Tab-separated table of C-alpha atoms and ligand atoms in Angstrom:
chain	number	residue	atom	x	y	z
A	1399	MET	CA	118.142	113.816	59.976
A	1400	SER	CA	117.479	117.530	60.791
A	1401	ASP	CA	119.272	120.708	59.561
A	1402	ARG	CA	122.653	121.629	61.011
A	1403	LYS	CA	121.513	124.597	63.178
A	1404	LYS	CA	122.885	124.227	66.787
A	1405	ARG	CA	120.219	123.616	69.484
A	1406	SER	CA	120.392	124.876	73.073
A	1407	LYS	CA	121.217	122.118	75.538
A	1408	PRO	CA	118.863	120.978	78.300
A	1409	ALA	CA	119.989	121.273	81.918
A	1410	TRP	CA	121.047	117.648	82.163
A	1411	LEU	CA	123.777	118.241	79.589
A	1412	ARG	CA	125.450	121.085	81.402
A	1413	MET	CA	128.673	119.782	82.885
A	1414	PRO	CA	129.546	121.381	86.249
A	1415	THR	CA	132.802	123.302	85.938
A	1416	MET	CA	135.592	121.365	87.605
A	1417	GLY	CA	138.603	122.607	89.565
A	1418	ALA	CA	141.365	123.478	87.093
A	1419	GLU	CA	144.434	122.315	89.054
A	1420	GLY	CA	144.252	118.595	88.137
A	1421	ALA	CA	143.357	119.446	84.563
A	1422	ALA	CA	146.284	121.863	84.246
A	1423	GLU	CA	148.671	119.196	85.478
A	1424	VAL	CA	147.375	116.663	82.949
A	1425	ARG	CA	147.701	119.219	80.160
A	1426	SER	CA	151.304	120.018	81.108
A	1427	ILE	CA	152.219	116.313	81.181
A	1428	LEU	CA	150.620	115.821	77.738
A	1429	ARG	CA	152.480	118.857	76.374
A	1430	LYS	CA	155.774	117.672	77.885
A	1431	HIS	CA	155.389	114.295	76.165
A	1432	ASN	CA	154.059	115.945	72.991
A	1433	LEU	CA	150.887	113.846	73.018
A	1434	GLU	CA	147.323	114.231	71.761
A	1435	THR	CA	144.186	113.028	73.494
A	1436	VAL	CA	140.874	112.178	71.907
A	1437	CYS	CA	139.418	114.201	74.764
A	1438	SER	CA	140.721	117.468	73.270
A	1439	GLN	CA	140.607	116.471	69.589
A	1440	ALA	CA	136.969	115.293	69.775
A	1441	ARG	CA	135.995	118.235	72.049
A	1442	CYS	CA	134.656	115.885	74.731
A	1443	PRO	CA	132.347	117.688	77.244
A	1444	ASN	CA	133.886	115.645	80.090
A	1445	MET	CA	137.499	116.658	79.439
A	1446	GLY	CA	137.788	118.989	82.451
A	1447	HIS	CA	136.188	116.374	84.688
A	1448	CYS	CA	138.425	113.519	83.539
A	1449	TYR	CA	141.612	115.579	83.543
A	1450	GLN	CA	140.676	116.697	87.063
A	1451	ARG	CA	140.410	113.011	87.969
A	1452	GLY	CA	143.891	112.576	86.472
A	1453	THR	CA	142.680	110.442	83.537
A	1454	ALA	CA	142.832	110.942	79.785
A	1455	THR	CA	142.437	108.876	76.638
A	1456	PHE	CA	145.569	108.906	74.540
A	1457	LEU	CA	145.176	109.396	70.774
A	1458	ILE	CA	147.897	107.637	68.785
A	1459	LEU	CA	148.804	107.397	65.073
A	1460	GLY	CA	148.642	111.153	64.631
A	1461	SER	CA	145.702	113.562	64.708
A	1462	VAL	CA	144.579	113.290	61.090
A	1463	CYS	CA	142.073	110.585	60.147
A	1464	THR	CA	141.566	108.939	56.753
A	1465	ARG	CA	137.784	108.770	57.296
A	1466	THR	CA	135.016	111.373	57.492
A	1467	CYS	CA	132.483	110.342	60.132
A	1468	GLY	CA	129.747	112.950	60.263
A	1469	TYR	CA	129.870	113.391	64.050
A	1470	CYS	CA	133.612	113.565	64.593
A	1471	ALA	CA	135.627	116.758	65.185
A	1472	ILE	CA	138.954	115.115	64.448
A	1473	GLU	CA	140.747	116.469	61.382
A	1474	HIS	CA	140.254	114.416	58.218
A	1475	SER	CA	142.395	114.188	55.094
A	1476	ALA	CA	142.038	112.324	51.800
A	1477	CYS	CA	145.841	112.365	51.428
A	1478	PRO	CA	147.811	109.863	53.536
A	1479	PRO	CA	148.707	111.470	56.902
A	1480	PRO	CA	152.366	111.522	58.044
A	1481	PRO	CA	153.820	108.101	58.990
A	1482	PRO	CA	153.369	107.056	62.647
A	1483	ASP	CA	156.029	108.436	64.995
A	1484	PRO	CA	158.063	105.424	66.231
A	1485	ASP	CA	158.725	107.161	69.590
A	1486	GLU	CA	155.049	107.800	70.316
A	1487	PRO	CA	154.424	104.442	72.121
A	1488	ALA	CA	157.207	105.171	74.632
A	1489	ARG	CA	155.951	108.732	75.108
A	1490	VAL	CA	152.429	107.481	75.863
A	1491	ALA	CA	153.893	105.077	78.429
A	1492	GLY	CA	155.987	107.878	79.954
A	1493	ALA	CA	152.962	110.167	80.304
A	1494	ALA	CA	150.751	107.392	81.710
A	1495	ALA	CA	153.446	106.618	84.301
A	1496	GLU	CA	153.861	110.294	85.195
A	1497	MET	CA	150.063	110.589	85.598
A	1498	GLY	CA	150.181	107.509	87.827
A	1499	LEU	CA	147.374	105.851	85.859
A	1500	SER	CA	146.010	102.486	86.994
A	1501	TYR	CA	143.725	102.278	83.947
A	1502	VAL	CA	145.053	103.484	80.584
A	1503	VAL	CA	142.862	103.971	77.505
A	1504	VAL	CA	144.540	104.168	74.111
A	1505	THR	CA	142.623	105.045	70.948
A	1506	SER	CA	143.527	106.276	67.492
A	1507	VAL	CA	142.373	107.860	64.296
A	1508	THR	CA	141.661	105.419	61.462
A	1509	ARG	CA	144.674	104.861	59.241
A	1510	ASP	CA	143.360	103.034	56.178
A	1511	ASP	CA	146.591	104.161	54.490
A	1512	LEU	CA	148.752	101.804	56.611
A	1513	PRO	CA	149.150	98.115	55.638
A	1514	ASP	CA	148.187	96.909	59.140
A	1515	GLY	CA	145.911	99.883	59.831
A	1516	GLY	CA	148.212	100.842	62.712
A	1517	ALA	CA	147.775	97.581	64.654
A	1518	GLY	CA	151.540	97.217	65.166
A	1519	HIS	CA	151.710	100.711	66.668
A	1520	PHE	CA	148.867	99.876	69.076
A	1521	ALA	CA	150.672	96.677	70.124
A	1522	LYS	CA	153.927	98.565	70.708
A	1523	THR	CA	152.082	101.137	72.802
A	1524	VAL	CA	150.553	98.393	74.978
A	1525	SER	CA	153.938	96.749	75.541
A	1526	GLU	CA	155.646	100.071	76.343
A	1527	ILE	CA	152.939	100.830	78.934
A	1528	ARG	CA	153.355	97.352	80.414
A	1529	LYS	CA	157.088	98.005	80.909
A	1530	LEU	CA	156.472	101.165	82.982
A	1531	LEU	CA	153.113	100.260	84.553
A	1532	PRO	CA	152.993	96.449	84.916
A	1533	GLU	CA	149.953	96.645	87.238
A	1534	ALA	CA	147.868	99.033	85.097
A	1535	MET	CA	144.804	97.900	83.159
A	1536	ILE	CA	144.991	98.760	79.461
A	1537	GLU	CA	141.941	99.332	77.255
A	1538	VAL	CA	142.408	99.742	73.520
A	1539	LEU	CA	139.645	101.516	71.562
A	1540	THR	CA	140.442	100.621	67.974
A	1541	PRO	CA	139.273	101.325	64.427
A	1542	ASP	CA	137.802	98.412	62.425
A	1543	PHE	CA	141.062	97.641	60.578
A	1544	ARG	CA	138.668	96.855	57.732
A	1545	GLY	CA	138.074	93.585	59.588
A	1546	ALA	CA	141.614	92.294	58.865
A	1547	GLU	CA	142.265	89.201	61.036
A	1548	THR	CA	146.032	89.821	60.839
A	1549	SER	CA	145.632	93.265	62.422
A	1550	LEU	CA	143.273	91.976	65.123
A	1551	GLN	CA	145.712	89.143	65.879
A	1552	ILE	CA	148.530	91.663	66.350
A	1553	ILE	CA	146.390	93.488	68.925
A	1554	SER	CA	145.323	90.251	70.592
A	1555	ASP	CA	148.951	89.106	70.891
A	1556	ALA	CA	149.685	92.305	72.845
A	1557	SER	CA	147.001	91.223	75.364
A	1558	PRO	CA	145.232	94.435	76.306
A	1559	ASP	CA	142.826	93.965	79.246
A	1560	VAL	CA	139.800	95.329	77.374
A	1561	PHE	CA	139.134	95.385	73.616
A	1562	ASN	CA	136.852	98.239	72.642
A	1563	HIS	CA	135.468	98.985	69.183
A	1564	ASN	CA	132.549	101.382	68.951
A	1565	LEU	CA	129.530	100.595	66.792
A	1566	GLU	CA	128.548	104.250	67.383
A	1567	THR	CA	125.111	104.215	65.786
A	1568	VAL	CA	122.274	102.064	64.471
A	1569	ARG	CA	122.331	100.232	61.142
A	1570	ALA	CA	119.979	102.662	59.338
A	1571	LEU	CA	122.175	105.700	60.069
A	1572	PHE	CA	125.551	104.268	59.011
A	1573	PRO	CA	125.576	105.859	55.523
A	1574	ALA	CA	125.266	109.356	57.032
A	1575	VAL	CA	127.129	108.870	60.303
A	1576	ARG	CA	129.973	106.430	59.391
A	1577	PRO	CA	130.058	106.414	55.571
A	1578	GLU	CA	133.329	104.480	55.217
A	1579	ALA	CA	132.379	101.864	57.805
A	1580	SER	CA	129.822	99.045	57.975
A	1581	TYR	CA	127.457	97.962	60.763
A	1582	ASP	CA	128.053	94.263	60.084
A	1583	LEU	CA	131.815	94.706	59.733
A	1584	SER	CA	132.058	96.391	63.135
A	1585	LEU	CA	130.055	93.561	64.725
A	1586	GLU	CA	132.295	91.051	62.944
A	1587	VAL	CA	135.440	92.785	64.280
A	1588	LEU	CA	134.128	92.292	67.838
A	1589	ARG	CA	133.121	88.682	67.137
A	1590	LYS	CA	136.530	87.871	65.574
A	1591	TYR	CA	138.433	89.411	68.470
A	1592	GLY	CA	136.269	87.454	70.898
A	1593	ARG	CA	137.216	84.216	69.159
A	1594	MET	CA	140.906	85.163	69.201
A	1595	SER	CA	140.921	86.155	72.879
A	1596	PRO	CA	137.943	84.586	74.722
A	1597	SER	CA	139.008	85.858	78.161
A	1598	THR	CA	139.276	89.531	77.174
A	1599	PRO	CA	136.131	91.585	77.873
A	1600	LEU	CA	134.676	93.155	74.719
A	1601	LYS	CA	133.359	96.715	74.912
A	1602	SER	CA	131.443	98.919	72.515
A	1603	GLY	CA	129.555	102.193	72.505
A	1604	LEU	CA	126.544	103.908	70.963
A	1605	MET	CA	125.476	107.526	70.585
A	1606	ALA	CA	121.820	108.553	70.664
A	1607	GLY	CA	120.082	111.679	69.377
A	1608	LEU	CA	121.146	111.452	65.711
A	1609	GLY	CA	117.678	110.565	64.396
A	1610	GLU	CA	117.603	106.853	65.185
A	1611	GLU	CA	114.361	104.990	65.961
A	1612	ILE	CA	114.159	103.943	69.628
A	1613	GLU	CA	113.646	100.330	68.598
A	1614	ASP	CA	116.859	100.479	66.549
A	1615	ILE	CA	118.858	101.321	69.685
A	1616	ARG	CA	117.503	98.193	71.389
A	1617	LYS	CA	118.314	96.186	68.257
A	1618	ALA	CA	121.890	97.522	68.226
A	1619	ILE	CA	122.283	96.678	71.935
A	1620	THR	CA	121.036	93.150	71.224
A	1621	ASP	CA	123.325	92.756	68.194
A	1622	LEU	CA	126.316	93.805	70.313
A	1623	ARG	CA	125.403	91.301	72.997
A	1624	GLU	CA	125.073	88.552	70.386
A	1625	ALA	CA	128.554	89.504	69.145
A	1626	GLY	CA	129.872	88.717	72.634
A	1627	VAL	CA	130.156	92.261	73.990
A	1628	THR	CA	129.757	92.551	77.794
A	1629	MET	CA	130.717	96.203	78.388
A	1630	LEU	CA	128.544	98.954	76.897
A	1631	THR	CA	128.485	102.740	76.860
A	1632	LEU	CA	125.535	104.848	75.684
A	1633	GLY	CA	125.660	108.634	75.477
A	1634	GLN	CA	124.078	111.686	73.881
A	1635	TYR	CA	125.486	112.844	70.546
A	1636	LEU	CA	126.597	116.490	70.701
A	1637	GLN	CA	127.325	118.503	67.552
A	1638	PRO	CA	131.012	119.585	67.684
A	1639	THR	CA	130.615	122.342	65.051
A	1640	SER	CA	127.931	123.515	62.623
A	1641	GLU	CA	129.860	121.580	59.953
A	1642	HIS	CA	128.920	118.310	61.650
A	1643	LEU	CA	125.660	116.356	61.813
A	1644	ALA	CA	122.971	118.165	63.790
A	1645	VAL	CA	121.491	116.834	66.994
A	1646	ASP	CA	118.066	115.391	66.129
A	1647	ARG	CA	116.938	115.321	69.755
A	1648	PHE	CA	118.251	115.474	73.339
A	1649	VAL	CA	117.465	112.116	74.901
A	1650	HIS	CA	116.039	112.317	78.408
A	1651	PRO	CA	118.122	110.650	81.170
A	1652	ARG	CA	115.111	108.371	81.859
A	1653	GLU	CA	115.554	106.748	78.422
A	1654	PHE	CA	119.231	106.109	79.130
A	1655	ASP	CA	118.176	104.395	82.358
A	1656	GLU	CA	115.711	102.245	80.408
A	1657	TRP	CA	118.409	101.227	77.909
A	1658	LYS	CA	120.752	100.414	80.819
A	1659	ALA	CA	118.104	98.180	82.408
A	1660	PHE	CA	117.434	96.511	79.054
A	1661	ALA	CA	121.152	95.915	78.395
A	1662	GLU	CA	121.684	94.438	81.865
A	1663	SER	CA	118.615	92.219	81.390
A	1664	ILE	CA	120.232	90.596	78.341
A	1665	GLY	CA	123.555	89.934	80.068
A	1666	PHE	CA	125.807	92.982	79.768
A	1667	ARG	CA	128.141	93.049	82.790
A	1668	SER	CA	128.982	96.729	82.693
A	1669	VAL	CA	126.698	99.424	81.287
A	1670	ALA	CA	127.442	103.143	81.479
A	1671	SER	CA	124.406	104.930	80.043
A	1672	GLY	CA	123.658	108.599	80.403
A	1673	PRO	CA	123.647	111.914	78.502
A	1674	LEU	CA	127.306	112.707	79.243
A	1675	VAL	CA	128.648	109.160	78.961
A	1676	ARG	CA	131.440	108.651	76.404
A	1677	SER	CA	133.226	105.406	75.489
A	1678	SER	CA	136.107	105.913	77.913
A	1679	PHE	CA	134.252	108.032	80.475
A	1680	HIS	CA	135.099	106.580	83.900
A	1681	ALA	CA	136.496	103.592	82.016
A	1682	ASP	CA	138.525	102.715	85.129
A	1683	LEU	CA	135.308	102.407	87.149
A	1684	SER	CA	133.342	100.392	84.615
A	1685	PHE	CA	135.618	97.363	84.380
A	1686	PRO	CA	133.337	94.491	85.430
A	1687	ALA	CA	134.228	92.492	88.510
A	1688	SER	CA	135.458	89.026	87.489
A	1689	ASP	CA	133.119	87.785	84.798
A	1690	GLY	CA	132.832	85.125	82.241
A	1691	ALA	CA	133.659	87.808	79.686
A	1692	HIS	CA	131.836	86.294	76.784
A	1693	GLY	CA	129.001	83.878	76.470
A	1694	GLY	CA	125.562	83.802	74.905
A	1695	LEU	CA	122.544	85.947	75.563
A	1696	SER	CA	120.597	85.846	78.853
A	1697	GLU	CA	123.029	83.605	80.683
B	505	LIG	S1	137.189	107.008	62.104
B	505	LIG	FE1	137.268	107.786	64.202
B	505	LIG	S2	138.697	109.482	64.187
B	505	LIG	FE2	138.147	109.002	62.058
B	505	LIG	S3	136.496	110.400	61.563
B	505	LIG	FE3	135.596	108.499	62.255
B	505	LIG	S4	135.291	108.748	64.470
B	505	LIG	FE4	136.696	110.331	63.807
């Protein structure tokens, strides 16, 4: 894992500047509904692009996380953050309706301070969106809820269309990258959810460029497939600030193509793999056409 000095980005990581109109409209809707997005909180390089497309990933349960992942720009705190705002689910639904979204992605900080880890708040947000946008697809990108079946069941009972939980990195790098999480626990969360809701596509994501061995990326892709995941995102890690983990290397787009081909060869139905790919980047476009959702390797 290299020192924390910022590196200059190669050409393939320079995002073309997008027209501002669509983005400005999204920002004003978010302000009006007093909402956060992971796009802005995590300093996503695609924010302008996605806002211009009229999409955004809503961040619920506040903007302060109880964990300290080494790659994440979201504010952390050891003290319990403020309690969830009971009106937030309805505000998310209101904003999604005003944005005219057909695919809504909802994510959150990790709230290890809450008895259900915030699962009830996620479920309420899904049902509020369903009231205003009955036709919209809803993807939830959740924390690991420390693997609690009760929390996963609450989410499953709300029937989101896609269940997403990011593995983020390879097993060897977990202590540095996700110190409060566990590689096996995250895989188990996906497996458990798959058992609870066999017809819901499972999705997960990985970052590259943090110092992982190339073979470890293939192993992580295989482990995700064995856990029943059929939708995968792979992107380049970018250092949000000099306080965060440094980029070990900028992965060439060719390698992302190779990982995409490998993932598809072992049965993933939807693979978005590229330097600027993020877990909900073009999420609306990556929903697989009717598939068997789960099932074993190399069907
Ligand atoms: S758990 Fe999520 S929000 Fe919290 S620090 Fe880690 S990546 Fe960021």
